[in-house]
Coordinates of C-alpha atoms and ligand atoms in Angstrom, one line a residue:
X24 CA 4.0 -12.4 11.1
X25 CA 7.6 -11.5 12.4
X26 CA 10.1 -9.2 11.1
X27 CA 13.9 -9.3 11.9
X28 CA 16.1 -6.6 10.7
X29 CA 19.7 -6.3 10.6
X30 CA 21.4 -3.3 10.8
X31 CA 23.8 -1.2 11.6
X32 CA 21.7 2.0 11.9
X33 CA 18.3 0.6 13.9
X34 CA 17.7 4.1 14.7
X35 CA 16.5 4.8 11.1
X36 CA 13.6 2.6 11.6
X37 CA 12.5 4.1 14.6
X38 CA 10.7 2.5 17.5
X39 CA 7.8 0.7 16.1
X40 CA 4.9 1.1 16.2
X41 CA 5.1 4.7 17.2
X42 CA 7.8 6.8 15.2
X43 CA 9.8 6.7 12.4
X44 CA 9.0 4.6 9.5
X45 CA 7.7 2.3 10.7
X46 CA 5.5 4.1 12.9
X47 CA 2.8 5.6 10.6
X48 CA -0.5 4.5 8.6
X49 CA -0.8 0.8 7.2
X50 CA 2.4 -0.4 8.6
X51 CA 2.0 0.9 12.1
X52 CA -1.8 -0.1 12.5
X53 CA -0.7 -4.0 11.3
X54 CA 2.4 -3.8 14.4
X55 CA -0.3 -1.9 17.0
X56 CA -2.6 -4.6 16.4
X57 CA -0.3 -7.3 16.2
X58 CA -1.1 -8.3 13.1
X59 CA 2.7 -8.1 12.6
X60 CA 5.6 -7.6 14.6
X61 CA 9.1 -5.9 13.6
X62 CA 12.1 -6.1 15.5
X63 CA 15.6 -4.1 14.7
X64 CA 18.6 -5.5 15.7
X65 CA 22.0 -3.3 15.7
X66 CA 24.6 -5.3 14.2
X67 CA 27.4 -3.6 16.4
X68 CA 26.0 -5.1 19.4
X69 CA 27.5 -8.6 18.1
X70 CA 31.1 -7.0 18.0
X71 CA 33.8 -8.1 20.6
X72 CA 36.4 -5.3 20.0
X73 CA 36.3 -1.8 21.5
X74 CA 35.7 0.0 18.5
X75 CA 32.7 -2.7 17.9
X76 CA 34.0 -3.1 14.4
X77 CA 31.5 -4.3 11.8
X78 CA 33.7 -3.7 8.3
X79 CA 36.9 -4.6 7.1
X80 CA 39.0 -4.4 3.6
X81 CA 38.1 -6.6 0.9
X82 CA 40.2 -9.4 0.2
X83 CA 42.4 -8.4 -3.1
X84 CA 42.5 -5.0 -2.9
X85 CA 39.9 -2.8 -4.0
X86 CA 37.7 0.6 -2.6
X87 CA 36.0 0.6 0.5
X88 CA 35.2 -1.5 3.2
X89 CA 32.9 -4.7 3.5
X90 CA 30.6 -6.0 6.6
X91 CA 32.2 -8.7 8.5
X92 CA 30.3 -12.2 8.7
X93 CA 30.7 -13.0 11.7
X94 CA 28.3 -10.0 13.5
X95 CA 26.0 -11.1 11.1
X96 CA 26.6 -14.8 12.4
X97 CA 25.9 -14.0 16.1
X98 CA 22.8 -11.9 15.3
X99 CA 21.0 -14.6 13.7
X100 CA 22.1 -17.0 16.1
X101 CA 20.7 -14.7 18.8
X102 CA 17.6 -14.9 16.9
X103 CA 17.6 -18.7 17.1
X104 CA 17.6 -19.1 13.5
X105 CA 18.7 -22.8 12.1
X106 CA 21.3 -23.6 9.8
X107 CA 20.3 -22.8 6.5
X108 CA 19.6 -26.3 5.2
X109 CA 17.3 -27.2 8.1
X110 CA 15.4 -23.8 7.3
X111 CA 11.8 -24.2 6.7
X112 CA 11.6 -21.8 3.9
X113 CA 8.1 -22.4 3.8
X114 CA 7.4 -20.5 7.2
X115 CA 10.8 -18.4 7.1
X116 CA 13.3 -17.1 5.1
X117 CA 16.8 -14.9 5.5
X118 CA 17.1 -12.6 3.0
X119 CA 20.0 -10.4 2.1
X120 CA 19.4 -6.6 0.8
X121 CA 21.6 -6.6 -2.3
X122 CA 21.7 -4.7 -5.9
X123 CA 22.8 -8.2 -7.1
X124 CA 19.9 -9.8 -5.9
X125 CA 16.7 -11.1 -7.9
X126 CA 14.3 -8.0 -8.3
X127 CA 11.9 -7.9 -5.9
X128 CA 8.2 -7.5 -7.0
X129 CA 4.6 -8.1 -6.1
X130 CA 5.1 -11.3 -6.8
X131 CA 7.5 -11.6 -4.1
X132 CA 5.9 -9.6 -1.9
X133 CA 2.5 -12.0 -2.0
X134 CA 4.8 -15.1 -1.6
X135 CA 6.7 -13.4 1.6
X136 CA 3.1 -12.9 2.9
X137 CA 2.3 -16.2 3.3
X138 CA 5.6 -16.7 5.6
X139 CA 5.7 -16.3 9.4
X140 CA 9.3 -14.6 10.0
X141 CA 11.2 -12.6 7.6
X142 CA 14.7 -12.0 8.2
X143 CA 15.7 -8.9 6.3
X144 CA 20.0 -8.1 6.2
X145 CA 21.0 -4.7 5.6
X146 CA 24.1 -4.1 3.7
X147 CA 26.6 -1.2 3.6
X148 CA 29.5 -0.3 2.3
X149 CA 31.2 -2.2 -0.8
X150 CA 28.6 -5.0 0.3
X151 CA 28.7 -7.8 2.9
X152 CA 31.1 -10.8 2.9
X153 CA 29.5 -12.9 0.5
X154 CA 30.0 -16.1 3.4
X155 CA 26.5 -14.4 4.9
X156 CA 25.0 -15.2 1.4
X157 CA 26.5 -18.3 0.5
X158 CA 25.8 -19.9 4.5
X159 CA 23.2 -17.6 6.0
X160 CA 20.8 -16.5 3.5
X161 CA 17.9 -17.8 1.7
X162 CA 17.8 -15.3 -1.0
X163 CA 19.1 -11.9 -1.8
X164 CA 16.5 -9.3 -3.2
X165 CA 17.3 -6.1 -4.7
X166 CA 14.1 -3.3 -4.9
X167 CA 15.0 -2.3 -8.0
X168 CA 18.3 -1.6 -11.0
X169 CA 19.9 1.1 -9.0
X170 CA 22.5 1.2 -6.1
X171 CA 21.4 2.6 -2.7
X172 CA 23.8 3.5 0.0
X173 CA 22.3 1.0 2.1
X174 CA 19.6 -1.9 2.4
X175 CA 17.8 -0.5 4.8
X176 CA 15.4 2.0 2.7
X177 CA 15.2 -1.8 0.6
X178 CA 14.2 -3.8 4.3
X179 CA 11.3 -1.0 4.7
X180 CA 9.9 -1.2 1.3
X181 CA 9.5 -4.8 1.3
X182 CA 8.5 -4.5 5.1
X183 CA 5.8 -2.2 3.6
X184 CA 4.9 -4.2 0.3
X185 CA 4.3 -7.4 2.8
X186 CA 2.6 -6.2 5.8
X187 CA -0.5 -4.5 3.7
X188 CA -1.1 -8.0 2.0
X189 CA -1.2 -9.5 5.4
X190 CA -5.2 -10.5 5.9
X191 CA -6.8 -7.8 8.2
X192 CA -4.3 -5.4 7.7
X193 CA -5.7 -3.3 4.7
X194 CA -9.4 -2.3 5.7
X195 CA -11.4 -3.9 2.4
X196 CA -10.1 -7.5 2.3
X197 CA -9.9 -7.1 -1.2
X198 CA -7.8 -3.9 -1.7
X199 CA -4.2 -5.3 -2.3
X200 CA -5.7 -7.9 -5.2
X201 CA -7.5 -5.3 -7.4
X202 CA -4.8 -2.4 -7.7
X203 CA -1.7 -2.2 -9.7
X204 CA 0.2 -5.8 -9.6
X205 CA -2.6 -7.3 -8.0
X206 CA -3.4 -10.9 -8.3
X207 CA -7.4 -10.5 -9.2
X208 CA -7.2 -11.8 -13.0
X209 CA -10.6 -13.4 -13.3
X210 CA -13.5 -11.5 -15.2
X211 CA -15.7 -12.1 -12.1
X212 CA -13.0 -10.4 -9.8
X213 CA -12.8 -7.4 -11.8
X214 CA -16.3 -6.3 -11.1
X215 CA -18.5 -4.9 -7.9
X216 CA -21.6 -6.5 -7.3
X217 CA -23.2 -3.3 -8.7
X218 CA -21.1 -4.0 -11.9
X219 CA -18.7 -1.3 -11.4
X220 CA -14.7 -2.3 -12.5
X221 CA -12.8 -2.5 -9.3
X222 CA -9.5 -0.4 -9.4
X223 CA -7.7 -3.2 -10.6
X224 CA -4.7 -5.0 -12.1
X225 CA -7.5 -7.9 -12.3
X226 CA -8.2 -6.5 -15.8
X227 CA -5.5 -9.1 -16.8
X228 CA -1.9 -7.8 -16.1
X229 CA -2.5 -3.9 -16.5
X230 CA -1.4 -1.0 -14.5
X231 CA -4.4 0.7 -12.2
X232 CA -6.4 3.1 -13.7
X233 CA -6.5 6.3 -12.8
X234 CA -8.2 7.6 -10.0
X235 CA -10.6 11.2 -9.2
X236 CA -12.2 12.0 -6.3
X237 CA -14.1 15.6 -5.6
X238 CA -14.3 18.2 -6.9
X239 CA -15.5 17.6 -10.1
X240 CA -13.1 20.6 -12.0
X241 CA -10.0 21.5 -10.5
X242 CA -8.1 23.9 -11.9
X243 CA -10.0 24.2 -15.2
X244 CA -9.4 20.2 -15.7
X245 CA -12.7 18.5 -15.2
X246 CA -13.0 14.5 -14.4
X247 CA -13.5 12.4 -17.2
X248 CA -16.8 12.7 -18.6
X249 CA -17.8 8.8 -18.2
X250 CA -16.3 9.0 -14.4
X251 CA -19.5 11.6 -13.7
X252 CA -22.8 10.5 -15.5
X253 CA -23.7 7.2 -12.8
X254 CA -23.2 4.8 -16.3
X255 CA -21.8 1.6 -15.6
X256 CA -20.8 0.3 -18.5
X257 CA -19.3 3.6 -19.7
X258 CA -17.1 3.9 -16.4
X259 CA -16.2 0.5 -16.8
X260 CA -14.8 1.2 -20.8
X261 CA -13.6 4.3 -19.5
X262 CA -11.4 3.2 -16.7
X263 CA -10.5 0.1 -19.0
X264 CA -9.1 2.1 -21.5
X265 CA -7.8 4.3 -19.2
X266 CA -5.7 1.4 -17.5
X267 CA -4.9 0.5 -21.2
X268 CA -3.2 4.0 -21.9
X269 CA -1.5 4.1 -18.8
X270 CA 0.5 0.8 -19.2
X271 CA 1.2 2.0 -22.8
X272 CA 2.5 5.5 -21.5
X273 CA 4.3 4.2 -18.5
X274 CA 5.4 0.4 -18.2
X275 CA 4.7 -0.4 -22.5
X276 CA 7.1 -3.8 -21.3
X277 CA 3.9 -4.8 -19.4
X278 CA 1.3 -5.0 -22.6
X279 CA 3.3 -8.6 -24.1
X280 CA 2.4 -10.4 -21.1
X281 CA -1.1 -8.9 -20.7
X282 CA -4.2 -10.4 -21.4
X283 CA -5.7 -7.8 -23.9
X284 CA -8.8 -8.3 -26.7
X285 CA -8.7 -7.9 -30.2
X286 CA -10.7 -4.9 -29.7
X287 CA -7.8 -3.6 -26.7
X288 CA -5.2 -4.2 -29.5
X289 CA -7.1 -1.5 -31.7
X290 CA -7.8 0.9 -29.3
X291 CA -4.0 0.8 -28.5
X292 CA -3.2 0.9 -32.3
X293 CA -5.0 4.3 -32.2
X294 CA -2.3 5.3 -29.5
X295 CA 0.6 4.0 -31.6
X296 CA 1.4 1.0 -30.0
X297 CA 2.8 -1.6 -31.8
X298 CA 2.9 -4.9 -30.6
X299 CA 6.4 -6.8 -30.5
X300 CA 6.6 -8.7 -34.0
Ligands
LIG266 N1 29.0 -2.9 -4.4 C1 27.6 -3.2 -4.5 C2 27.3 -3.4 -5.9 O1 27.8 -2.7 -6.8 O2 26.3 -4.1 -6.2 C3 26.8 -2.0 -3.9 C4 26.8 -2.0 -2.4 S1 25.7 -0.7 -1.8 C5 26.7 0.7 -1.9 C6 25.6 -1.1 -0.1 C7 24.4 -1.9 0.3 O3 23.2 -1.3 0.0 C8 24.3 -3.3 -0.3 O4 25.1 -4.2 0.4 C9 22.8 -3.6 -0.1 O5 22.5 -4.1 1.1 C10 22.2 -2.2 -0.3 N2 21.6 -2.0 -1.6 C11 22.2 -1.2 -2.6 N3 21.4 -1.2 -3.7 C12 20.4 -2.0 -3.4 C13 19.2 -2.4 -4.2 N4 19.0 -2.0 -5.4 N5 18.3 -3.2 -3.6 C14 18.5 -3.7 -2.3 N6 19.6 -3.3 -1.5 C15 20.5 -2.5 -2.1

């Protein structure tokens, strides 16, 4: 899978695979083994004045600046991208960095996964001249309701979100569906052979449980008592109910749309939640 990005500050990704962000753990293993590729591409090279000009003032007065199309034009026609309604979205898509843009979530990220190139267009400034959007772009996505000073830190998270669901990246196939926003929702999926419950979101729309690892007391705060004794069925209620109270504590939004029991609706009651009426 190919990544474009457009920018005018390449240097912040680094050179991949080796430095910068792009050049450590899952990320960097999927470009060294070619499992992916990414590919910067400074915006100002596309400029024809001496200054190479990118921004300009926004029509109708206003605060700062705005990135020019037409850079952004040449760039992508560099790239050999076609017009926008002969794109195949179904192998590639142009997408724009923008708070204004549909949230980006796991979702996304799986769907982007299946693609072969994703263009990813950093903004700066007030924003970019909303021509790139309207003739250019196959979406716009925003990484969350807050305004960054630039889409790049939004091109690297989703650069990040895809690559580890690419297959072979991860090192257990079946890491990215049984975690937090994973996709493993069927009972069987939710399990080990050996009957333990994967660390999953499979449990039916529930936030990851959470996790322990040695040693067994660390700073007077032992693990869970379930999480030690080799039970089963008591680490599987355990971590259940643990995922449970999480997504109550943290993301309570999430608990509508999740698939919870009669008796998960009690055990919640006992931690105050009440469900929407
Ligand atoms: N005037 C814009 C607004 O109010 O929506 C904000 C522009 S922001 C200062 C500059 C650039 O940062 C945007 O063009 C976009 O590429 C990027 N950006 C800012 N917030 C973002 C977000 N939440 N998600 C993705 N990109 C974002």
């Amino acid at each position: 899978m190919r990544f474009d990005i457009v920018t005018i500050f390449p240097e912040f990704f680094g050179s991949p695979p080796d430095q910068g962000i792009l050049g450590h753990g899952v990320v960097s293993r999927a470009l060294r083994t070619g499992l992916a590729s990414a590919h910067t591409h400074d915006l100002r090279a596309f400029t024809h004045d001496r200054h190479r000009t990118v921004d300009d003032r926004p029509f109708g007065g206003g605060e700062g600046m705005v990135l020019k199309a037409q850079p952004i034009f040449e760039c992508l026609e560099s790239l050999n991208l076609t017009p926008k309604p002969t794109r195949d979205t179904t192998r590639e898509t142009v997408i724009l960095l923008s708070a204004q843009g549909k949230r980006f979530t796991q979702a996304t990220a799986r769907r982007l996964a299946t693609l072969d190139r994703v263009v990813l267009i950093c903004g700066r400034y007030e924003g970019v001249d909303e021509r790139v959007s309207q003739l250019l772009c196959d979406e716009e996505l925003s990484i969350g309701d807050y305004v960054l000073s630039g889409g790049e830190l939004g091109a690297a998270v989703i650069l990040d979100a895809v690559v580890r669901l690419l297959p072979g990246v991860l090192g257990h196939a079946d890491s990215s569906k049984f975690e937090s926003f994973g996709e493993g929702d069927r009972p069987e999926d939710t399990m080990t052979a050996a009957g333990v419950p994967r660390s999953t979101h499979g449990s039916g729309g529930l936030l990851d449980y959470p996790h322990y690892t040695r040693p067994a007391e660390f700073l007077g705060v032992p693990i869970p008592e379930p999480l030690g004794n080799g039970d089963h069925l008591a680490i599987r209620r355990w971590r259940h109910q643990a995922a449970l109270a999480k997504t109550l504590a943290n993301r309570p939004d999430l608990l509508a749309a999740a698939d919870i029991s009669d008796e998960d609706r009690e055990f919640l009651a006992t931690l105050g939640y009440q469900p929407p009426a």
